[in-house]
Coordinates of C-alpha atoms and ligand atoms in Angstrom, one line a residue:
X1 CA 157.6 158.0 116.0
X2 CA 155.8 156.1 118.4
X3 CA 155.4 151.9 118.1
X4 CA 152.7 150.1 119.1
X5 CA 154.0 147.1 118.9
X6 CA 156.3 146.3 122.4
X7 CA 158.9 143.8 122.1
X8 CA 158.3 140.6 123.7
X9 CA 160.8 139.7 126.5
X10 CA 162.0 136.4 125.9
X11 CA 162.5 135.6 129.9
X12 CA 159.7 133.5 130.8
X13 CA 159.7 130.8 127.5
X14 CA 163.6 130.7 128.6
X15 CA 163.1 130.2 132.1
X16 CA 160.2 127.8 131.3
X17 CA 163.0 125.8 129.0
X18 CA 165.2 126.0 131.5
X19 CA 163.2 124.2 134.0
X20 CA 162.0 121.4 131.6
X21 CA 165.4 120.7 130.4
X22 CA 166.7 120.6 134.2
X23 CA 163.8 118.2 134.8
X24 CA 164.5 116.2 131.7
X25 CA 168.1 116.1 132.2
X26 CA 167.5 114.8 135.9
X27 CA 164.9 112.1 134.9
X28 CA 167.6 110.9 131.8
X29 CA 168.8 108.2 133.6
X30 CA 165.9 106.7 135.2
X31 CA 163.0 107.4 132.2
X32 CA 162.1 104.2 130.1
X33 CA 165.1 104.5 127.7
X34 CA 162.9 103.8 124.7
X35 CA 160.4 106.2 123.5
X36 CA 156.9 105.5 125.0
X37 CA 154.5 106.3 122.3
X38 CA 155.0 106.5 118.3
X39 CA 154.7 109.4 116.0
X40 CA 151.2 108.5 114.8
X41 CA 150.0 108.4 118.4
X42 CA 151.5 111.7 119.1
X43 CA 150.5 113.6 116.0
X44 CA 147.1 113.8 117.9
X45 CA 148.4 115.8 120.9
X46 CA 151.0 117.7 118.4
X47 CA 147.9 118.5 115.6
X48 CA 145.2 120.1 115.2
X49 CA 144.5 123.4 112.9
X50 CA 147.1 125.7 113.1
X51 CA 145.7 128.2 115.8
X52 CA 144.4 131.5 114.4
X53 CA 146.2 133.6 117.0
X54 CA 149.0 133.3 118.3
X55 CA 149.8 131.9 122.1
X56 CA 151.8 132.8 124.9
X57 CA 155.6 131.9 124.4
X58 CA 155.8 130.0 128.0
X59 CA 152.6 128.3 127.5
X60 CA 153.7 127.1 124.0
X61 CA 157.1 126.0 125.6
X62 CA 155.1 123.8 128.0
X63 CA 152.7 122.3 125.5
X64 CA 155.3 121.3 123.7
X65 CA 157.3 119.6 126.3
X66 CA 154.6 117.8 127.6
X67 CA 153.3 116.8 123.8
X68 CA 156.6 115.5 123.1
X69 CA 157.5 113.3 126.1
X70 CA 156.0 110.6 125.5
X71 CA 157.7 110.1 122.2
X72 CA 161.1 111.3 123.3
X73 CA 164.2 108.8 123.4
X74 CA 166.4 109.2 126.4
X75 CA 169.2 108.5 123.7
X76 CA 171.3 111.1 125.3
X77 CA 170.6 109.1 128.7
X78 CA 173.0 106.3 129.9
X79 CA 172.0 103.2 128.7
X80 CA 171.5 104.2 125.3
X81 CA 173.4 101.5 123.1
X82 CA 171.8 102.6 119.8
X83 CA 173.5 103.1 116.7
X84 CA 176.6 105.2 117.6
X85 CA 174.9 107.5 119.8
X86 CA 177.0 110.3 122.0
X87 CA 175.6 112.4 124.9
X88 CA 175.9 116.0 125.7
X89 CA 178.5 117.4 127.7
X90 CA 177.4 119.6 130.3
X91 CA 179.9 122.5 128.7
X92 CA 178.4 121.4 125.1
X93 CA 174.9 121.6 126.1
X94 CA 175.1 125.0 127.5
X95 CA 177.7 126.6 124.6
X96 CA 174.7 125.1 122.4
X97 CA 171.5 127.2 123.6
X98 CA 174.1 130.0 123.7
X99 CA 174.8 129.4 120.1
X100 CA 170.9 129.6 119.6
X101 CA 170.4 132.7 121.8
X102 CA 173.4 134.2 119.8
X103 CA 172.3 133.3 116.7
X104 CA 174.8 133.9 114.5
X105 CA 175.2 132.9 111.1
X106 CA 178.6 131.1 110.6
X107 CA 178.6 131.1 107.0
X108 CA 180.8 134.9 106.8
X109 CA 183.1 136.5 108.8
X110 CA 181.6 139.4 108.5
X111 CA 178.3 137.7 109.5
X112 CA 180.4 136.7 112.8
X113 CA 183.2 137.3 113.5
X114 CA 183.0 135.1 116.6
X115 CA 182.1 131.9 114.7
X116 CA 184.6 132.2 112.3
X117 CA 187.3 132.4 115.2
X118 CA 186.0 129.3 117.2
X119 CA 186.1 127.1 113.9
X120 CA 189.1 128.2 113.1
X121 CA 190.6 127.2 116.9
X122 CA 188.7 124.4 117.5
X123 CA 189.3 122.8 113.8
X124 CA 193.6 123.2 114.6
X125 CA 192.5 121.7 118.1
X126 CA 190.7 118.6 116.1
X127 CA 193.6 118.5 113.9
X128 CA 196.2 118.6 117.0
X129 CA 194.3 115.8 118.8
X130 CA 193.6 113.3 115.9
X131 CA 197.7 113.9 115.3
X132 CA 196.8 114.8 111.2
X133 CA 199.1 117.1 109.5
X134 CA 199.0 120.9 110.7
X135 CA 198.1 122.2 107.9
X136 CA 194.5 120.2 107.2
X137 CA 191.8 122.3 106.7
X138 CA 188.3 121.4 108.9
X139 CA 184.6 122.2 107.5
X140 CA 182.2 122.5 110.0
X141 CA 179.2 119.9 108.6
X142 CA 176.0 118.9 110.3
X143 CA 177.1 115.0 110.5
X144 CA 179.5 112.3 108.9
X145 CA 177.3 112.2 105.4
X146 CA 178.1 115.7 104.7
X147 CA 181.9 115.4 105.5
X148 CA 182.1 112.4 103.6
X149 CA 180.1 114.5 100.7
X150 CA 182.8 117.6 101.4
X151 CA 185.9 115.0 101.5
X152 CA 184.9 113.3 98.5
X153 CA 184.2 116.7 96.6
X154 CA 187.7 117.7 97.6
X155 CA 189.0 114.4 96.0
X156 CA 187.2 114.7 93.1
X157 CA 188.0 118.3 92.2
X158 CA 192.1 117.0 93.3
X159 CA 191.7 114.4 90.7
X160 CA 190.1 116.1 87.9
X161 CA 192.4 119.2 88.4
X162 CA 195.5 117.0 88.1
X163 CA 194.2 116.5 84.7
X164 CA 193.7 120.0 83.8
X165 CA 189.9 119.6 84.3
X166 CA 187.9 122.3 86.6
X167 CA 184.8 120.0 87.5
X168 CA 183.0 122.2 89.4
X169 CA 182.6 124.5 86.2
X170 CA 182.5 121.6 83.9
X171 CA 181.2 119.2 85.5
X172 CA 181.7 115.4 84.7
X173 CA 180.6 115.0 81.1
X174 CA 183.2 114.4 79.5
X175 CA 185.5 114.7 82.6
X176 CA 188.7 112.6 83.0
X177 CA 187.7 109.0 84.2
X178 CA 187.1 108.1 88.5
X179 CA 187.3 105.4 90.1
X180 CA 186.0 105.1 93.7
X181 CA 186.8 101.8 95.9
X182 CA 185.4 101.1 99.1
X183 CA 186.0 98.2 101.3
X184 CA 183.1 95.7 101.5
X185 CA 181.7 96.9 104.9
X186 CA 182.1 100.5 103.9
X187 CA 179.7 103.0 105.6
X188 CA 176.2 103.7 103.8
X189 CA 176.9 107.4 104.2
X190 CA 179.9 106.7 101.8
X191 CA 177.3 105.7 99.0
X192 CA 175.2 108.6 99.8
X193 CA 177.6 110.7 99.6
X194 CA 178.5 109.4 96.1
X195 CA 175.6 109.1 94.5
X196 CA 174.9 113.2 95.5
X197 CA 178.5 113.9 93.6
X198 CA 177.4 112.0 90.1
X199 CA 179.9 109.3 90.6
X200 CA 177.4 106.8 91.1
X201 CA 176.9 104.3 93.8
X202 CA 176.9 101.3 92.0
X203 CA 180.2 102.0 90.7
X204 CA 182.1 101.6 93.5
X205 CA 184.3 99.2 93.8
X206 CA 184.0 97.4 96.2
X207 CA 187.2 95.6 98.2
X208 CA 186.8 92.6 100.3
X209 CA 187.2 92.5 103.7
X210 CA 188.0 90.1 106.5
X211 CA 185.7 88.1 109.0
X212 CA 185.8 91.2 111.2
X213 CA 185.1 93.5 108.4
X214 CA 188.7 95.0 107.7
X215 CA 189.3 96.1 104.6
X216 CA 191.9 93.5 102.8
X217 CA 195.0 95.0 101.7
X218 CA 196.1 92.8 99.2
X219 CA 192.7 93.0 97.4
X220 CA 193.2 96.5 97.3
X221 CA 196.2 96.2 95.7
X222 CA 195.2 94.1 93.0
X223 CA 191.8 96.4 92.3
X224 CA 194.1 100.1 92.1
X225 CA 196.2 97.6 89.7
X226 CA 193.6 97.2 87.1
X227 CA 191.5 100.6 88.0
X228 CA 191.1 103.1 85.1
X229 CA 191.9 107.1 85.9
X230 CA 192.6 109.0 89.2
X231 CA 191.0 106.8 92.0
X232 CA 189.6 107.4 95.5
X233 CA 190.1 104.9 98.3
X234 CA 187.2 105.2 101.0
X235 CA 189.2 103.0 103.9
X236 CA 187.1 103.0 107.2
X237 CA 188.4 103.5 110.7
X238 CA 185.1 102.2 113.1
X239 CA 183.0 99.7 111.4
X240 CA 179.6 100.0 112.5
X241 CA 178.9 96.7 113.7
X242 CA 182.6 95.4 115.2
X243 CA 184.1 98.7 115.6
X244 CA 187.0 96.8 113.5
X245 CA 189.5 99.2 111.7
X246 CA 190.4 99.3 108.3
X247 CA 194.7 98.5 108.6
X248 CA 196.1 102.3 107.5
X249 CA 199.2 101.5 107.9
X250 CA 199.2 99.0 105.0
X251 CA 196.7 100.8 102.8
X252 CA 198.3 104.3 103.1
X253 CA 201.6 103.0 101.0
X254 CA 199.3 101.1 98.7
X255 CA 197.6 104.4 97.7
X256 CA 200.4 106.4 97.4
X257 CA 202.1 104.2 95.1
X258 CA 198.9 104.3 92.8
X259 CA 198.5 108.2 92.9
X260 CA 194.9 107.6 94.8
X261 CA 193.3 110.2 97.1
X262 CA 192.9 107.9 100.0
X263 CA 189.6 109.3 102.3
X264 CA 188.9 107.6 105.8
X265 CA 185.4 107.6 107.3
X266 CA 186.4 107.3 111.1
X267 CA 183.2 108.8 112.3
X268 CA 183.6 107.4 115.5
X269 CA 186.9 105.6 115.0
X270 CA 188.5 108.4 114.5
X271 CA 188.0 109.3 118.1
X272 CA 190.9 106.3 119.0
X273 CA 193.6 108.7 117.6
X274 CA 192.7 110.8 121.0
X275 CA 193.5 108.0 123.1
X276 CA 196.9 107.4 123.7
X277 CA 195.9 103.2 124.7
X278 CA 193.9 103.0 121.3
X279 CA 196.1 104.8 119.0
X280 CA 197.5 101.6 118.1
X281 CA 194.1 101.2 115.6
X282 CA 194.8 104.2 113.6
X283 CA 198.4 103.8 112.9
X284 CA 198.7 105.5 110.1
X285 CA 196.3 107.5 109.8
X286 CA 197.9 110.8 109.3
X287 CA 199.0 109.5 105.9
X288 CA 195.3 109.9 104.4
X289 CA 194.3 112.9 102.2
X290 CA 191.0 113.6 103.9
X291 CA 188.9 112.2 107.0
X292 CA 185.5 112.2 108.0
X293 CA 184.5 112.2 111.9
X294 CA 181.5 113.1 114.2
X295 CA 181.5 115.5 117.3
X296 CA 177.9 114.3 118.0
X297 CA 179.2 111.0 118.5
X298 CA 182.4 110.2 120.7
X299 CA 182.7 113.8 121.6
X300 CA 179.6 114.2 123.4
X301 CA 178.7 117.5 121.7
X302 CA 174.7 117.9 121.0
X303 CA 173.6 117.3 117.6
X304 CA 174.5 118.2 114.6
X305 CA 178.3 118.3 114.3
X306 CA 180.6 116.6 112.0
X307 CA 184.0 117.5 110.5
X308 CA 185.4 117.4 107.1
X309 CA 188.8 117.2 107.3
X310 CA 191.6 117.4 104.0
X311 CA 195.1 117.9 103.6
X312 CA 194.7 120.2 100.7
X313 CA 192.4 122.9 102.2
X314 CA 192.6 124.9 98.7
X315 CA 191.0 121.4 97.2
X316 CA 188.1 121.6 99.8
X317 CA 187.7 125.3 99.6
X318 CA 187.7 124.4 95.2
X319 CA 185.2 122.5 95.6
X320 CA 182.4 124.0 98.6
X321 CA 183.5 127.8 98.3
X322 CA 180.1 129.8 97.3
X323 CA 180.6 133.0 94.8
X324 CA 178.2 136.0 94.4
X325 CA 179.3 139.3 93.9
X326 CA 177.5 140.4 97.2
X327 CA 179.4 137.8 99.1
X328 CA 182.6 139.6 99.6
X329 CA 185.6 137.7 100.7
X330 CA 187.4 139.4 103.8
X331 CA 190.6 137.8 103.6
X332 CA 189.9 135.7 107.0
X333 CA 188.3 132.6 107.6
X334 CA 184.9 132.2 105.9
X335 CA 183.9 128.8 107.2
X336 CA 181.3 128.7 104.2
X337 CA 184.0 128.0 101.9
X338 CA 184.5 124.6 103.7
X339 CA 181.2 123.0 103.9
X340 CA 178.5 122.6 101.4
X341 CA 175.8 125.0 103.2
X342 CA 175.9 129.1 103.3
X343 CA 173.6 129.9 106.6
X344 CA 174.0 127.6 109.1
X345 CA 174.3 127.2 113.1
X346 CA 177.2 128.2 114.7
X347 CA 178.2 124.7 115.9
X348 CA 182.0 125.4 116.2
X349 CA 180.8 127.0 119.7
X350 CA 179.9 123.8 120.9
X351 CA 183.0 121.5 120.3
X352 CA 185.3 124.5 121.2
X353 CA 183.8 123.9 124.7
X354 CA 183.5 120.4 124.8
X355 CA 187.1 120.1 123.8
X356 CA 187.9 123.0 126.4
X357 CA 186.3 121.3 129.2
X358 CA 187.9 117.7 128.7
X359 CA 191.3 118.8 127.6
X360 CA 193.3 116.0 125.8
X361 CA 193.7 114.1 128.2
X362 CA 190.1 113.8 129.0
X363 CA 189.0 113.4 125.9
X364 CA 191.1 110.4 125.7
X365 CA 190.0 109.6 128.9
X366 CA 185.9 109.7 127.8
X367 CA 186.8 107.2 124.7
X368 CA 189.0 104.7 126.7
X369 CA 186.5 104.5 129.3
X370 CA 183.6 103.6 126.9
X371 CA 185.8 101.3 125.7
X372 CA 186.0 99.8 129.1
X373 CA 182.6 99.6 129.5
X374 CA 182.1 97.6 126.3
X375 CA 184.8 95.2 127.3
X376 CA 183.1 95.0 130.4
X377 CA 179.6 94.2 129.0
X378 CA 181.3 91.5 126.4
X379 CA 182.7 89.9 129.6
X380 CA 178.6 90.0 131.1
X381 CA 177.1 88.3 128.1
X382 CA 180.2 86.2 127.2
X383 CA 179.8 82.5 128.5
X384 CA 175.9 82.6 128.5
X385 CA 173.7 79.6 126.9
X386 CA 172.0 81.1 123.9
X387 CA 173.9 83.9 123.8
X388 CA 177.0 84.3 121.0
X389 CA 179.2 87.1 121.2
X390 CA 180.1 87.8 117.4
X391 CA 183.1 90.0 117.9
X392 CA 186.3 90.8 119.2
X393 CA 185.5 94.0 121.2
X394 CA 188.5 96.0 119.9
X395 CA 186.4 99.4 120.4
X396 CA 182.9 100.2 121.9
X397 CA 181.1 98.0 119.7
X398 CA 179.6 94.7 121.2
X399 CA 177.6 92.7 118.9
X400 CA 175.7 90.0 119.2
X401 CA 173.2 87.2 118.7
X402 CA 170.9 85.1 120.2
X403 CA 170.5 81.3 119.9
X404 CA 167.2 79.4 120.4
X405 CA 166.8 76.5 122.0
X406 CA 165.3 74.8 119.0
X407 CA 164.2 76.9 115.9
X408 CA 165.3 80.0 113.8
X409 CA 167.8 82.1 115.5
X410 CA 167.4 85.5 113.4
X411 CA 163.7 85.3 114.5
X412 CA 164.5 84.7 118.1
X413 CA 166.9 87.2 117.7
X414 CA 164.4 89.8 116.8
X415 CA 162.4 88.7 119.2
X416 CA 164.8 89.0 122.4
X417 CA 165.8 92.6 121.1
X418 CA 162.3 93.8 120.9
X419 CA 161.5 92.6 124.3
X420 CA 164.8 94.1 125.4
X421 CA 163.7 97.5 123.9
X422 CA 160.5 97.6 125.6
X423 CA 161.7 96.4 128.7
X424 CA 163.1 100.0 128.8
X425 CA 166.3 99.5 130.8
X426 CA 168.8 99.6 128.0
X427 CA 168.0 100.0 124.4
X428 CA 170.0 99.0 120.8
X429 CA 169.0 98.2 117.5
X430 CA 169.7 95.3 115.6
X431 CA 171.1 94.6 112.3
X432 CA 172.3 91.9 109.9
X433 CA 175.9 90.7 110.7
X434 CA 177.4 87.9 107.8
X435 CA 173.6 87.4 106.3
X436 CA 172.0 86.9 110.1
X437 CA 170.4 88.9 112.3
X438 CA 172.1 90.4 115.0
X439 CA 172.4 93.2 117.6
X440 CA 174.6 96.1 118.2
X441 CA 175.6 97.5 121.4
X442 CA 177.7 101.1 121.3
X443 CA 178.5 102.4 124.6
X444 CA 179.5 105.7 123.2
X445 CA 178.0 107.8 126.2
X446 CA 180.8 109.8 128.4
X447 CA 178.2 109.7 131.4
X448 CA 177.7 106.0 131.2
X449 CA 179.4 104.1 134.2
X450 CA 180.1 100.4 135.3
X451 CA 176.7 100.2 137.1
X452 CA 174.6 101.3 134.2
X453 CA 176.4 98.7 132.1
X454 CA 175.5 95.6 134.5
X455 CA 172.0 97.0 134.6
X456 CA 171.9 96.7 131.4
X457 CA 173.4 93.5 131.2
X458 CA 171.4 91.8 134.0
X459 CA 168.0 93.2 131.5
X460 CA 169.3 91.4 128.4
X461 CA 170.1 88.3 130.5
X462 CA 166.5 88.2 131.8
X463 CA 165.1 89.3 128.4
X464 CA 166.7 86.1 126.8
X465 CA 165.4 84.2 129.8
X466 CA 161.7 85.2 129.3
X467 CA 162.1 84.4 125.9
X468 CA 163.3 81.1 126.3
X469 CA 160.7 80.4 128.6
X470 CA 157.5 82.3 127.3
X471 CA 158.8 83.5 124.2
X472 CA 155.8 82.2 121.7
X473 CA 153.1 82.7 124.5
X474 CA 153.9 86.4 125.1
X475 CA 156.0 87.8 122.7
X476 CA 153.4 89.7 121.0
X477 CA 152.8 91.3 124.2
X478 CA 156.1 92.1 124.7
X479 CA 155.9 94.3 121.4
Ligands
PLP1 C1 177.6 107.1 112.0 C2 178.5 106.9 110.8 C3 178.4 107.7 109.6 C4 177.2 108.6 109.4 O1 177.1 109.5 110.5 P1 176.1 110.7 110.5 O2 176.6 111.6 111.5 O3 174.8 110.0 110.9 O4 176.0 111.2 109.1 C5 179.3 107.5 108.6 N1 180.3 106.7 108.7 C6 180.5 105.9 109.8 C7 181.6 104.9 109.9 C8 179.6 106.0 110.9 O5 179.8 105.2 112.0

């Protein structure tokens, strides 16, 4: 039988993506870091009727490239300070468009054999690095939420099943009691996480913390004292503002005497346990029943990647594993027994390189140098009139605010970020730090160096200046 229809050769839209990205990648660290236009300016070059018929791969490639600019962040660039933003590894990057060229589906083995061997290697690497117990089982999830969500599933069907009940076929009417406490800076994702698992987010307890937003044992103590049922600790290591740590080494024996499944969100704190001069933060650690981190954060691996980690893989695979009678079992690895989603990317691929092409040491390496950096740009702003450094830089975390020199300082400090973010050297976003505004600095970057740092700081000096000096005459400008 003849075909009429030849197959397309995918060359030239590859070659054509090759170039942009190899442009893109070269302009990263000079490009404005913030985005240059906003989505409703670029939904006119993106829009218009769907064409009728089709065009050319390549020339698609290109229109989009060029559409998109304008409103791309160089957040995988070097002075990116937002949120807790990684880059991408050169061996990532490239073991990522092989994953999409590939394209395998990592839910079976026998979907792909491949991905279920790399998640299986790279998870015992994980394991190995972070120092947790050998036997921890690692789901491969697109981000921190959806570990959290696996984790806290796993606890949940731990502590129901110590009570004889199965809550994934019965689900929580009329299940044994829960109690979920959190420390007072807890992660959002945390409460996300909950309310998708019916516990309810307004339920949690919540434990006070310190000035630095560590969790306080002692208040702990007193709260698993009085709590009703089996009861799940959510302790933190990496708060998102201070980068401060939960201390594990006291809250570890307080949940073991209590019975509790203690869970620890160390989405990028986590990442300390790699470096032999940080370990220190974690001490610990390796007591916990389950822990949440991010390879798209300190590991430099393109998004999305996350890891659920728990001690008990048979409570994680309880609670995720997916049952139809078409979706045999083969008696190997089926990595969709460890995350909530059946298809998915292959993303094992692309930390099993970037952990390859660092080793330990230099993943280590990566996470005490950012930590450098940060020290490095607390020791820029520190001593500066109007400036106050809020924190003890004990991580990557620098945050601060700005003083006036008359008038309200959350406004001014809303006003010295924005003009920092469209100055376009550095950018990082702001938040509220004990009920004032603030602003968060994460040097979480692996290609960010000591020169890119004082670039960045001389910008945020002269940013304060000009608001000192012009602030109410130009700022809307400056916006
Ligand atoms: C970033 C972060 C999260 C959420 O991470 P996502 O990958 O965006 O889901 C959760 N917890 C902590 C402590 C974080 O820093």
């Amino acid at each position: 039988m003849s075909d009429s229809i030849s197959r397309p050769s995918p060359d030239a839209a590859l070659e054509r993506a090759y170039a942009l990205a190899r442009e893109f990648l070269a302009g990263l660290p000079d490009r404005a870091v913030g985005a240059r236009m906003d989505a409703e300016a670029l939904e006119h070059a993106l829009d218009g009727p769907l064409p009728a018929v089709g065009e050319d791969p390549a020339a698609v490639i290109s229109r989009l490239a060029q559409a998109a600019d304008p409103g791309l962040v160089a957040s995988a660039g070097p002075r990116y300070f937002g949120f807790v933003t990684g880059g991408a590894l050169p061996a990532a990057l490239a073991a990522d468009w092989l994953t999409s060229a590939w394209d395998q589906n990592a839910c079976l083995h026998a979907m792909s054999p491949a991905a279920a061997a790399i998640e299986a290697v790279a998870g015992r690497w994980l394991v190995a690095l972070f120092g947790l117990p050998a036997t921890t089982s690692v789901g491969f999830t697109t981000d921190a939420t959806m570990a959290n969500f696996a984790a806290l599933a796993a606890a949940r069907h731990a502590l129901c099943a110590r009570k004889g009940w199965d809550v994934e076929a019965e689900g929580l009417a009329g299940a044994p009691p829960l109690t979920l406490l959190a420390g007072e800076c807890a992660h959002a994702s945390i409460f996300a996480a909950v309310q998708m698992l019916g516990l309810g987010h307004a339920r949690v307890r919540r434990i006070a913390a310190d000035a630095a937003g560590r969790m306080l044992p002692a208040a702990l103590e007193a709260a698993l004292a009085q709590a009703e049922g089996g009861c799940i600790v959510c302790a933190q290591a990496g708060e998102v503002n201070t980068g401060s740590f939960d201390p594990l080494a006291a809250i570890v024996p307080i949940a073991r005497r209590h019975r509790a499944w203690l869970h620890v969100d160390g989405a990028f704190g986590l990442w300390a346990a790699a470096a032999p001069a940080l370990r220190h933060l974690v001490r610990g650690v390796e007591g916990a029943d389950s822990w949440t981190v991010d390879g798209h954060k300190w590991l430099n691996v393109p998004y999305d990647c996350g890891y659920a980690m728990v001690r008990d893989g048979a409570a994680l695979r309880a609670a995720m594993t997916i049952r139809a009678p078409y979706l045999e079992a083969s008696g190997a690895r089926e990595n969709g027994h460890y995350v909530p989603e059946s298809s998915r990317r292959a993303r094992g691929f692309a930390t099993w390189a970037a952990l390859r092409s660092l080793g330990r040491d230099g993943v280590g390496q990566l996470v005490e140098r950012c930590c450098a950096l940060a020290r490095r740009m607390a020791a820029a702003l520190r001593d500066v009139r109007g400036l106050e450094l809020l924190n003890e830089v004990v991580l990557n975390q620098v945050l601060i605010r700005f003083h006036p020199t008359a008038g309200d300082a959350d406004a001014f400090t809303r006003a010295v970020l924005a003009r920092i973010q469209a100055e376009g050297t550095c950018w990082f976003s702001g938040t509220t730090w004990q009920g004032h505004a603030a602003a968060r600095i994460s040097i979480s970057n692996g290609s960010t160096t000591a020169a890119d740092v004082d670039r960045a700081a001389a910008a945020i000096l002269a940013c304060l200046r000009a608001e000192r000096d012009g602030g109410s005459r130009n700022a809307g400008a400056s916006r």
